[in-house]
PDB file of C-alpha atoms in Angstrom:
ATOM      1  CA  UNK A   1       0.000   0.000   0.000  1.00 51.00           C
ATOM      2  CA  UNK A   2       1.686   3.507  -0.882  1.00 56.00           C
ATOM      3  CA  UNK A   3       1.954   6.129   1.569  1.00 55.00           C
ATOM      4  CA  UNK A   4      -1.031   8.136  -0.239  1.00 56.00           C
ATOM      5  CA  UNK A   5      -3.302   5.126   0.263  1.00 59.00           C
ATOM      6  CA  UNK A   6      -5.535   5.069   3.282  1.00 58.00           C
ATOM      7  CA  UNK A   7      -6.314   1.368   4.455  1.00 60.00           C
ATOM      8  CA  UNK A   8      -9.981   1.005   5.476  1.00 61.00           C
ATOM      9  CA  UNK A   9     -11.229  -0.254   8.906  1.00 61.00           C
ATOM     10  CA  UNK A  10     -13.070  -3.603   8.781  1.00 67.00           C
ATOM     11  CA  UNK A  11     -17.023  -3.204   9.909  1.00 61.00           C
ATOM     12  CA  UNK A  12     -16.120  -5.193  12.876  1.00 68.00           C
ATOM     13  CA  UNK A  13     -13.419  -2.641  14.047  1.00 70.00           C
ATOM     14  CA  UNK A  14     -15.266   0.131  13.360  1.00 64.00           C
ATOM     15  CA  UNK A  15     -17.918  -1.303  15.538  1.00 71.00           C
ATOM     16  CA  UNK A  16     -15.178  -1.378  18.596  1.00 77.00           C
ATOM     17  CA  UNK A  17     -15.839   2.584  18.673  1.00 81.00           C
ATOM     18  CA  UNK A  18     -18.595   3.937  21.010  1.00 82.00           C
ATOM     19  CA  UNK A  19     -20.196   7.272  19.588  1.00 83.00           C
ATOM     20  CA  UNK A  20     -22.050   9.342  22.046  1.00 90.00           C
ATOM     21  CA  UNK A  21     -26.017   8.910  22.443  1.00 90.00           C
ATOM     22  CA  UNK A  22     -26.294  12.475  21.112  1.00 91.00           C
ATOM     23  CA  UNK A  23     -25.024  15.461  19.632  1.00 95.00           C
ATOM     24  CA  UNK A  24     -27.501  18.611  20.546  1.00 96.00           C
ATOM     25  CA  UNK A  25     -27.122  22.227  19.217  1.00 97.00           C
ATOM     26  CA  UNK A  26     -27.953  24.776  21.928  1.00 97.00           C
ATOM     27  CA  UNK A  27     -28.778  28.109  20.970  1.00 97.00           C
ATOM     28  CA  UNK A  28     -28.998  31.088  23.461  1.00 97.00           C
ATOM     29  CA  UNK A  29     -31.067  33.482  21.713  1.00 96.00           C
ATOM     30  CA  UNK A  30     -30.689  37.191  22.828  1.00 97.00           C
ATOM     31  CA  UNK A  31     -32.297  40.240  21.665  1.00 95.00           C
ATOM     32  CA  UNK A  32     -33.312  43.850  23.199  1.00 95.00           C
ATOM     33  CA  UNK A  33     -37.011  44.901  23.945  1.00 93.00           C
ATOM     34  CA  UNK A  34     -37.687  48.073  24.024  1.00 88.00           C
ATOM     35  CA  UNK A  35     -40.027  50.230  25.892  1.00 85.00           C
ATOM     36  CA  UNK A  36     -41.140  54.027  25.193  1.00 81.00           C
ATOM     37  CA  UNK A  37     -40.666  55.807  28.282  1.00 73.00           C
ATOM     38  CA  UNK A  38     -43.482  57.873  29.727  1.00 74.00           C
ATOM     39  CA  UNK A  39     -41.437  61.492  30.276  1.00 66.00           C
ATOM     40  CA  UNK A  40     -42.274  65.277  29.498  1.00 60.00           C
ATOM     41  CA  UNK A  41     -39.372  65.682  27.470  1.00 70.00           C
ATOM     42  CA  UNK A  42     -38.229  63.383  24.804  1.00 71.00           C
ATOM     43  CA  UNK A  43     -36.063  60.786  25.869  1.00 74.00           C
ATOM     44  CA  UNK A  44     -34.360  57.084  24.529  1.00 80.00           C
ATOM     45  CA  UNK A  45     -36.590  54.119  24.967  1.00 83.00           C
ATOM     46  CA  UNK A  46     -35.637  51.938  27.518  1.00 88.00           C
ATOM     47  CA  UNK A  47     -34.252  48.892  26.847  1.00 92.00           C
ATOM     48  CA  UNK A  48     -33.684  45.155  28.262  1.00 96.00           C
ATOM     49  CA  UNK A  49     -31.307  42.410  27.031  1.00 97.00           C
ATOM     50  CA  UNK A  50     -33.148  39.185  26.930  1.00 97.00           C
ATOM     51  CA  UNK A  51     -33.162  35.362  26.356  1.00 97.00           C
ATOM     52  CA  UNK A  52     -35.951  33.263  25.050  1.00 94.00           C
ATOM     53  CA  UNK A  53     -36.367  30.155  26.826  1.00 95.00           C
ATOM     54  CA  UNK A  54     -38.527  26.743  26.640  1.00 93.00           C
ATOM     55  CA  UNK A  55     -39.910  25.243  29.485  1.00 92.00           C
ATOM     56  CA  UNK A  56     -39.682  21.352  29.004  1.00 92.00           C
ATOM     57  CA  UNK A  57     -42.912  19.380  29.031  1.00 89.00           C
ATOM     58  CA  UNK A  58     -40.630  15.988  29.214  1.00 90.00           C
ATOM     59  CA  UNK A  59     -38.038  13.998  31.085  1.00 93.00           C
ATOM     60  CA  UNK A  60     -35.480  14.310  32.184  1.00 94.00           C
ATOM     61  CA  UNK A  61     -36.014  18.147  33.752  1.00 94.00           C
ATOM     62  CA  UNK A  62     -39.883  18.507  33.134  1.00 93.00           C
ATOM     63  CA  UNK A  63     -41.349  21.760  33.927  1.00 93.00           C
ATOM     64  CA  UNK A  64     -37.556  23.551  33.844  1.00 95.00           C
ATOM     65  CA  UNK A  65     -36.769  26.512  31.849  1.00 96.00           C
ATOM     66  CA  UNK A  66     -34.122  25.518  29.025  1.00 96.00           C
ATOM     67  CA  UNK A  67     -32.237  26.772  26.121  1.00 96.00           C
ATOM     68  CA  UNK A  68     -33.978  26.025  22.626  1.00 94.00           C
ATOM     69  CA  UNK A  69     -32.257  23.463  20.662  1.00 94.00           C
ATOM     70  CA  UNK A  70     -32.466  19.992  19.128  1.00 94.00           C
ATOM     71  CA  UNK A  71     -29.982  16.791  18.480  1.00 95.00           C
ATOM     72  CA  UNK A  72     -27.887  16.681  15.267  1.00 95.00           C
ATOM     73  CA  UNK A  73     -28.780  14.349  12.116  1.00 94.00           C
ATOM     74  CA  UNK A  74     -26.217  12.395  10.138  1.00 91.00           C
ATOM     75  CA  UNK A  75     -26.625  13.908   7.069  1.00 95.00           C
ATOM     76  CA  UNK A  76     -26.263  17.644   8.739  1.00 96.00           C
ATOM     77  CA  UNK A  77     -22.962  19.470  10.044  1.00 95.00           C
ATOM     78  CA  UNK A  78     -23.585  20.866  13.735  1.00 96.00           C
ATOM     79  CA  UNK A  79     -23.887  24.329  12.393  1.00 96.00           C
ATOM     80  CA  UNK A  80     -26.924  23.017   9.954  1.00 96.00           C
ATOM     81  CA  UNK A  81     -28.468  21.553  12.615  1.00 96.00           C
ATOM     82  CA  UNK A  82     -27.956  25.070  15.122  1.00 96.00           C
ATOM     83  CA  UNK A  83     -29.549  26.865  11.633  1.00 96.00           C
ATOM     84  CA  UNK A  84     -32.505  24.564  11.255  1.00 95.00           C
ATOM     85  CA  UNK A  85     -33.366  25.115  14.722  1.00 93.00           C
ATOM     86  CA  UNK A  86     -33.237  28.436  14.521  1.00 93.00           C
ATOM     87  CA  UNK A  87     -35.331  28.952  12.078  1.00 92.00           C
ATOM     88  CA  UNK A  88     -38.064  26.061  13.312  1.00 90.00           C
ATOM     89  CA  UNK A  89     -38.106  27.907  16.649  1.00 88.00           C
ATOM     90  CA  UNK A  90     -38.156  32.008  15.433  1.00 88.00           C
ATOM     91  CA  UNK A  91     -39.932  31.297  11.671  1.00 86.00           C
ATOM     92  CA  UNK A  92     -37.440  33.547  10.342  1.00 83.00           C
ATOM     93  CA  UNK A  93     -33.975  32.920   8.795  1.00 85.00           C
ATOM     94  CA  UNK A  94     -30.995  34.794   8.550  1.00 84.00           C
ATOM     95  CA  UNK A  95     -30.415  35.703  11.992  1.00 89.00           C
ATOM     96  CA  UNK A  96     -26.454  36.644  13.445  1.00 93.00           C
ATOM     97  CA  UNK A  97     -25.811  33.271  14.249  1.00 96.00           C
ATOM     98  CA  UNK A  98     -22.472  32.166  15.947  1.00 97.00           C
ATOM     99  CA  UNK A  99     -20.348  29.514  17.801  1.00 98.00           C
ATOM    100  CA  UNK A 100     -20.184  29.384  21.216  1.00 98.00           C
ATOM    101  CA  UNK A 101     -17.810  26.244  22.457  1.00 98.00           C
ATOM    102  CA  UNK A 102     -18.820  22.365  23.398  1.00 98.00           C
ATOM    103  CA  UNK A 103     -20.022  21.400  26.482  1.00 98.00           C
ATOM    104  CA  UNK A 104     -19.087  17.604  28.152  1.00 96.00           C
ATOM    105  CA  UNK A 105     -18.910  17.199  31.650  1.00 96.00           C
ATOM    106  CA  UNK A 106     -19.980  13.587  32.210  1.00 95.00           C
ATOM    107  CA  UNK A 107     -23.334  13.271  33.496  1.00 94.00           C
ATOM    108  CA  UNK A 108     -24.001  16.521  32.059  1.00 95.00           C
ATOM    109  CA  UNK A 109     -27.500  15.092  30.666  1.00 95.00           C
ATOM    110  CA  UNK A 110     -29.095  12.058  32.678  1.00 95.00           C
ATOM    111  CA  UNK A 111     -30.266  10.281  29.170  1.00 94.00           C
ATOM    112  CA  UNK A 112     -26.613   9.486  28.274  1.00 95.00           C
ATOM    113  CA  UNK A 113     -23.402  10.363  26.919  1.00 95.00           C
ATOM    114  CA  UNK A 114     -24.364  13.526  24.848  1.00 96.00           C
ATOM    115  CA  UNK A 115     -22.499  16.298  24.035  1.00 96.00           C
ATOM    116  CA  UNK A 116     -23.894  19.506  23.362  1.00 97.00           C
ATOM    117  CA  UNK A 117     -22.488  22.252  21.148  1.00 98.00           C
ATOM    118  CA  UNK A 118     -23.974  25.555  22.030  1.00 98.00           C
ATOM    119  CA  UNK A 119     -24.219  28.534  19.827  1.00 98.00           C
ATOM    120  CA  UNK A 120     -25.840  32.141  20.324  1.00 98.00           C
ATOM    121  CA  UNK A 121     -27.912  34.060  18.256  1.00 97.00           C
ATOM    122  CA  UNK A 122     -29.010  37.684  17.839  1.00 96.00           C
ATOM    123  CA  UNK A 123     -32.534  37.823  17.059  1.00 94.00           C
ATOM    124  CA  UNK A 124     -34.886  40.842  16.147  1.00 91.00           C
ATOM    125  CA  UNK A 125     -37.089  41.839  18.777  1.00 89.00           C
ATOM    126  CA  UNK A 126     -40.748  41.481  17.201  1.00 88.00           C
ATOM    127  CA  UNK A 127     -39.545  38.104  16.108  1.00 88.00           C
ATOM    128  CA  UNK A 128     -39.538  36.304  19.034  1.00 85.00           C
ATOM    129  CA  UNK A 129     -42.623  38.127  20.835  1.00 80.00           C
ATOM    130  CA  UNK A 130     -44.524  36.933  18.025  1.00 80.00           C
ATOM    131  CA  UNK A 131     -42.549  33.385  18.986  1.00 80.00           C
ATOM    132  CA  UNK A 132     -43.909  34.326  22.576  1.00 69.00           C
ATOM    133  CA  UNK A 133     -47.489  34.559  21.353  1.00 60.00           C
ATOM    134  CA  UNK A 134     -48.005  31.630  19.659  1.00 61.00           C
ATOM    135  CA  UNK A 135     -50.476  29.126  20.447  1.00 50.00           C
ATOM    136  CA  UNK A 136     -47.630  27.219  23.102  1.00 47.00           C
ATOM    137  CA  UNK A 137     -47.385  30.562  24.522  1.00 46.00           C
ATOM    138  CA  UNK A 138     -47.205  29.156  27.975  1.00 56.00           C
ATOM    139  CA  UNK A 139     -43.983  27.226  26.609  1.00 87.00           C
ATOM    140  CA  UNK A 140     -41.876  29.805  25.756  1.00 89.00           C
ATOM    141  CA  UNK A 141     -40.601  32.775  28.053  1.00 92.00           C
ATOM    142  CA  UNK A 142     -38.207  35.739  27.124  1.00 93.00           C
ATOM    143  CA  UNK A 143     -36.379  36.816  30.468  1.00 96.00           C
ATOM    144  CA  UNK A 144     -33.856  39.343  31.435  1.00 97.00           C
ATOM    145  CA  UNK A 145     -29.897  37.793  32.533  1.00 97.00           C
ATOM    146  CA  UNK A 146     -31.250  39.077  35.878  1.00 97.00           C
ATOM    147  CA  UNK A 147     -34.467  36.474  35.885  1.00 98.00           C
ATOM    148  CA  UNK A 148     -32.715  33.713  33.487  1.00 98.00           C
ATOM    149  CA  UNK A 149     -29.404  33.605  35.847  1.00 97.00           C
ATOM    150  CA  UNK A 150     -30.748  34.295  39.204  1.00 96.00           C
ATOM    151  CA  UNK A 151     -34.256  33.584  39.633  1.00 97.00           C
ATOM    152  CA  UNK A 152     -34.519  30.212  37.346  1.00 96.00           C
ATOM    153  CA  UNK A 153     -33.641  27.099  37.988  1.00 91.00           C
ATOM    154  CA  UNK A 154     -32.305  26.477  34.305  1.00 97.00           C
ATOM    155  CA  UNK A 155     -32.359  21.992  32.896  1.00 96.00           C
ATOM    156  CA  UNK A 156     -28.820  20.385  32.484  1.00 97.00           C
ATOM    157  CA  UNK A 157     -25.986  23.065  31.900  1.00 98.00           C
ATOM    158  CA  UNK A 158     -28.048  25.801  30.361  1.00 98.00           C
ATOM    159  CA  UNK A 159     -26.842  28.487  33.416  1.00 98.00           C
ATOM    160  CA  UNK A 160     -23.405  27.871  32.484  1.00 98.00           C
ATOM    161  CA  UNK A 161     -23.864  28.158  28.982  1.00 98.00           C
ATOM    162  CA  UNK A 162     -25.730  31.269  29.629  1.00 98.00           C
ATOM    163  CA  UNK A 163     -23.126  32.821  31.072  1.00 98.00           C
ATOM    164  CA  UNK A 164     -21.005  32.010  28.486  1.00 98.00           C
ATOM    165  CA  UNK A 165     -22.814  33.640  25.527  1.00 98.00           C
ATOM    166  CA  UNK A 166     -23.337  36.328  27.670  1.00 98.00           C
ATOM    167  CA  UNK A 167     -19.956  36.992  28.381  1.00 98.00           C
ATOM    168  CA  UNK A 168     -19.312  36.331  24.620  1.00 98.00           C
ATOM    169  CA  UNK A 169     -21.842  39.067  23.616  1.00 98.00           C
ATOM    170  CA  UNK A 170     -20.392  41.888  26.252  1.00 97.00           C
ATOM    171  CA  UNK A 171     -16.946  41.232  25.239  1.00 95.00           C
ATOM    172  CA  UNK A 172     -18.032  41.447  21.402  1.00 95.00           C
ATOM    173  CA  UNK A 173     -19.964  44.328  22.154  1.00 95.00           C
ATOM    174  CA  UNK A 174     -17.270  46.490  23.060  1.00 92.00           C
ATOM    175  CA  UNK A 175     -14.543  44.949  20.560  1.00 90.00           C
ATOM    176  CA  UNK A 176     -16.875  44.867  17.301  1.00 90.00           C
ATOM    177  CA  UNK A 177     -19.461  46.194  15.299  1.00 91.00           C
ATOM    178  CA  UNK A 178     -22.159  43.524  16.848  1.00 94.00           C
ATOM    179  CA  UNK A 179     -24.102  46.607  18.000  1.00 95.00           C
ATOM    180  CA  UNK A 180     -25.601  46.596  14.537  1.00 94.00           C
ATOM    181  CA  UNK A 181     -27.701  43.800  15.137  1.00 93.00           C
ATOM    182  CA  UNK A 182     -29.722  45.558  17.552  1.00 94.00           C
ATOM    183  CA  UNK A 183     -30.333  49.134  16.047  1.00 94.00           C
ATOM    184  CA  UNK A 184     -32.142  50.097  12.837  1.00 93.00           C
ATOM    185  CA  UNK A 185     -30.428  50.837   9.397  1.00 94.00           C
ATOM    186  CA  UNK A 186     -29.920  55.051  10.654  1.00 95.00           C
ATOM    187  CA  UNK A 187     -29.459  55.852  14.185  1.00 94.00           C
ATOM    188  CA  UNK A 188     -27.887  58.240  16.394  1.00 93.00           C
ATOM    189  CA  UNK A 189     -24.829  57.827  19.018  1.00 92.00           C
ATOM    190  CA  UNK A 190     -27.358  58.079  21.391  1.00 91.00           C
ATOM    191  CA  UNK A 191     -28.669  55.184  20.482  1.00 93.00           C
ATOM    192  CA  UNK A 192     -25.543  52.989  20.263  1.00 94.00           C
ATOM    193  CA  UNK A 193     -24.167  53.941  23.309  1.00 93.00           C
ATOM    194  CA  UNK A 194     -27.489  52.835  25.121  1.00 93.00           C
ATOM    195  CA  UNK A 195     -27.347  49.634  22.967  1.00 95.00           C
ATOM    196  CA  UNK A 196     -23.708  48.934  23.931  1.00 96.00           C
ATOM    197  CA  UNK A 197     -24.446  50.102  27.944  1.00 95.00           C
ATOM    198  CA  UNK A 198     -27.783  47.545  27.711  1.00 96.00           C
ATOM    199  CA  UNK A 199     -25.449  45.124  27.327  1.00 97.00           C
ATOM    200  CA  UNK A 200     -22.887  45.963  28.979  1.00 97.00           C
ATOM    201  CA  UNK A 201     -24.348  48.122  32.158  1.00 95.00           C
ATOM    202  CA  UNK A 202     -20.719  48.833  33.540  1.00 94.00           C
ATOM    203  CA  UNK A 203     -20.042  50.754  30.336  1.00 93.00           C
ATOM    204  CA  UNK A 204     -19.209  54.492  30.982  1.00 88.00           C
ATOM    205  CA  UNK A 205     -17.618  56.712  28.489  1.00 84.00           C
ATOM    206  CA  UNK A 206     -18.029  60.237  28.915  1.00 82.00           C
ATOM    207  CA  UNK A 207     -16.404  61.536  26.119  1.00 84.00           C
ATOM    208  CA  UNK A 208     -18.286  58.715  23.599  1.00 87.00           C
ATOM    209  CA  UNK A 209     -19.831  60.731  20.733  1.00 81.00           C
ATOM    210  CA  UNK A 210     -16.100  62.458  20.612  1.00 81.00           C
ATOM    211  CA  UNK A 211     -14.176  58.924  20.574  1.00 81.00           C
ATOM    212  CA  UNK A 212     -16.686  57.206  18.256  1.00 81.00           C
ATOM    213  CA  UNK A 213     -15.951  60.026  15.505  1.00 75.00           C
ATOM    214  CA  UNK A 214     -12.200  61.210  16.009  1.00 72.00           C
ATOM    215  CA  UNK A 215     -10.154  58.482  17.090  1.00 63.00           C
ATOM    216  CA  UNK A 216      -7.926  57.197  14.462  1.00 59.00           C
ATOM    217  CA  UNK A 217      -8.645  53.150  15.224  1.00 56.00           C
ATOM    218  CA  UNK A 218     -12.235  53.328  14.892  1.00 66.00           C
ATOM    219  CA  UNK A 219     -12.604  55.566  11.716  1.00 70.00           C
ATOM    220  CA  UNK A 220     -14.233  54.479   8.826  1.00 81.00           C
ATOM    221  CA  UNK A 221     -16.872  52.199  11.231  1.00 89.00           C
ATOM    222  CA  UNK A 222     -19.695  54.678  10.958  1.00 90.00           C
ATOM    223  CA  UNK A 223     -20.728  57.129   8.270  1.00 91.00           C
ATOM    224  CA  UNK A 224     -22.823  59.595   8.624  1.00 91.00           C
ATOM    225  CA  UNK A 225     -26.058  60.019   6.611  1.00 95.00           C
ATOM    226  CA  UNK A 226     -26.325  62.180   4.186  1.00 93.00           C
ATOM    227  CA  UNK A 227     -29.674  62.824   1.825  1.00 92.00           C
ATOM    228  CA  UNK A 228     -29.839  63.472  -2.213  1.00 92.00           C
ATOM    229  CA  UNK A 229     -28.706  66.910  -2.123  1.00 93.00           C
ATOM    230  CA  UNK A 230     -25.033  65.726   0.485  1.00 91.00           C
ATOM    231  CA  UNK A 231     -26.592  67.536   3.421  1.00 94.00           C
ATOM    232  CA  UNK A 232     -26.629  65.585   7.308  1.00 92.00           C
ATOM    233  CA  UNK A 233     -29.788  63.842   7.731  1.00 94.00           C
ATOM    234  CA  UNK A 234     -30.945  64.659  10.951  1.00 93.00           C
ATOM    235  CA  UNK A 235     -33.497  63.080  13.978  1.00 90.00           C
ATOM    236  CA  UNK A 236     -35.186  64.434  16.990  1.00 85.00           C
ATOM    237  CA  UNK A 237     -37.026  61.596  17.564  1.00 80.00           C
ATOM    238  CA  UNK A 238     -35.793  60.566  20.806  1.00 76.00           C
ATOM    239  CA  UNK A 239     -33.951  64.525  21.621  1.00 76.00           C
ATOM    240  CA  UNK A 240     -35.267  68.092  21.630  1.00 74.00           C
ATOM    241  CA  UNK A 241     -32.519  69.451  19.605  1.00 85.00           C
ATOM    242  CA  UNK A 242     -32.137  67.347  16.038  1.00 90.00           C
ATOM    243  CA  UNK A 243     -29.250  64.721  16.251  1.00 90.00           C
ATOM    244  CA  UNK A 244     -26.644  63.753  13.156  1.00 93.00           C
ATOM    245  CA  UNK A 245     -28.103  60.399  12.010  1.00 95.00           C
ATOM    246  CA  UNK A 246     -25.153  57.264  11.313  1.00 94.00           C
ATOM    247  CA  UNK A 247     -25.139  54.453   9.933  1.00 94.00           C
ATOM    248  CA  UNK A 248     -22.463  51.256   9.806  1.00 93.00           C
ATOM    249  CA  UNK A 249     -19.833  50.569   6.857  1.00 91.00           C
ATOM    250  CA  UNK A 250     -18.955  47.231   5.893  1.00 89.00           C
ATOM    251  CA  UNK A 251     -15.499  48.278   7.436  1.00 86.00           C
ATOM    252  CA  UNK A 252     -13.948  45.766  10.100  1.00 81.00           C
ATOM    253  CA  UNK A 253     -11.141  47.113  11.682  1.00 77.00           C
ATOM    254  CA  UNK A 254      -7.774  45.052  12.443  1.00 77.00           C
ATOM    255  CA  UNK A 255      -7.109  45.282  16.378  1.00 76.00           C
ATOM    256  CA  UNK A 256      -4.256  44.692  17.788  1.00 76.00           C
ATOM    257  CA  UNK A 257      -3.161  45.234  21.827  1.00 76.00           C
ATOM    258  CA  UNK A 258      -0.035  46.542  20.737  1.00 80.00           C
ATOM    259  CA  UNK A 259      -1.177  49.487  18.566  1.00 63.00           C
TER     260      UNK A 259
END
């Protein structure tokens, strides 16, 4: 046999090998709600980071809040199978969809040997409220990481996968452009900065809206909008005096710790 030949394994060694009982895809499934505030003056809607959640009807865990998600089929990778679900649970495909790690502490699930690969997802708010209000209603739950972490008592090890995406999504939210999930097309800094503090409440930058336009690394991230004749499109929707509206390039910048 040459050394470009592979020799193949007899059925009956191949049968020697033990594959797990099950390969899940997880998906935490985050997105911001937002609420109009009830004020004299114009002010930013408030808004909550949240996770939808299914409360199992089955064994093992029945009646237990748990991350969405479904086992793997042969003929599908583990990011097919993360997509599929995604789109049976929220009716809607095309969502920011990303890999979060593998989880497979034995004993992790009391059916077996099953490893679960967990991903997280940024979904649009109206999509999963109209997930919420669907005729299993009473199934499905969207929670702040306030309820979800400390007031449920989450199946398997959907808390630490929690707190895994969640980390994951601050830590993107302040090294990316991931913001843009959660605003419209045109927006104003106002609005990102709330966006990136929602998710990351221990963000304070006084000096934001003078960072965000002047500093050298983060030029060319946002543009600002401009209408048909090349004057600033402006917005006092959410301020009494009219704001400079922005909007994201396609522009990803190259960080580096030592520039």
């Amino acid at each position: 046999m040459s050394s470009g030949e592979r020799q193949e394994e007899p059925m009956n060694e191949v049968k020697k090998y033990r594959t797990p009982d099950g390969i899940p895809a997880d998906i935490v499934m985050f997105t911001l709600t937002r609420q109009e505030r009830k004020a004299v003056t114009k002010s930013l809607p408030r808004f909550d980071l949240k996770v939808m959640l299914i409360r199992r009807r089955s064994w093992p865990f029945a009646g237990a809040w748990a991350l969405p998600g479904g086992f793997s089929q042969e003929n599908e990778s583990l990011y097919e199978t993360a997509r599929r679900e995604l789109k049976e649970e929220t009716g809607v495909d095309g969502h920011h969809l990303e890999y979060l790690g593998v989880y497979s502490k034995p004993g992790r699930d009391p059916r077996g040997w099953i490893i679960s690969h967990a991903f997280f997802a940024l979904v649009e708010e109206w999509v999963l409220e109209k997930r919420q209000s669907a005729d299993d209603a009473q199934e499905v739950g969207l929670f702040t990481m306030q309820e979800a972490l400390e007031e449920l008592d989450l199946a398997f090890d959907h808390r630490e996968i929690l707190e895994d995406a969640y980390r994951r999504i601050q830590a993107q939210m302040l090294q990316t452009t991931i913001a843009k999930q959660f605003l419209p097309p045109q927006f104003t800094l106002g609005e990102l900065y709330q966006v990136i503090q929602t998710v990351v409440p221990d963000f304070a930058e006084l000096n934001f809206i003078r960072k965000i336009t002047s500093t050298r690394s983060r030029q060319g991230i946002l543009e600002e909008v401009l209408d048909e004749t090349g004057k600033p499109m402006l917005s006092n929707q959410y301020s009494q005096r009219p704001a400079q509206l922005y909007r994201f390039t396609d522009f990803t910048p190259q960080l580096s710790i030592y520039t």
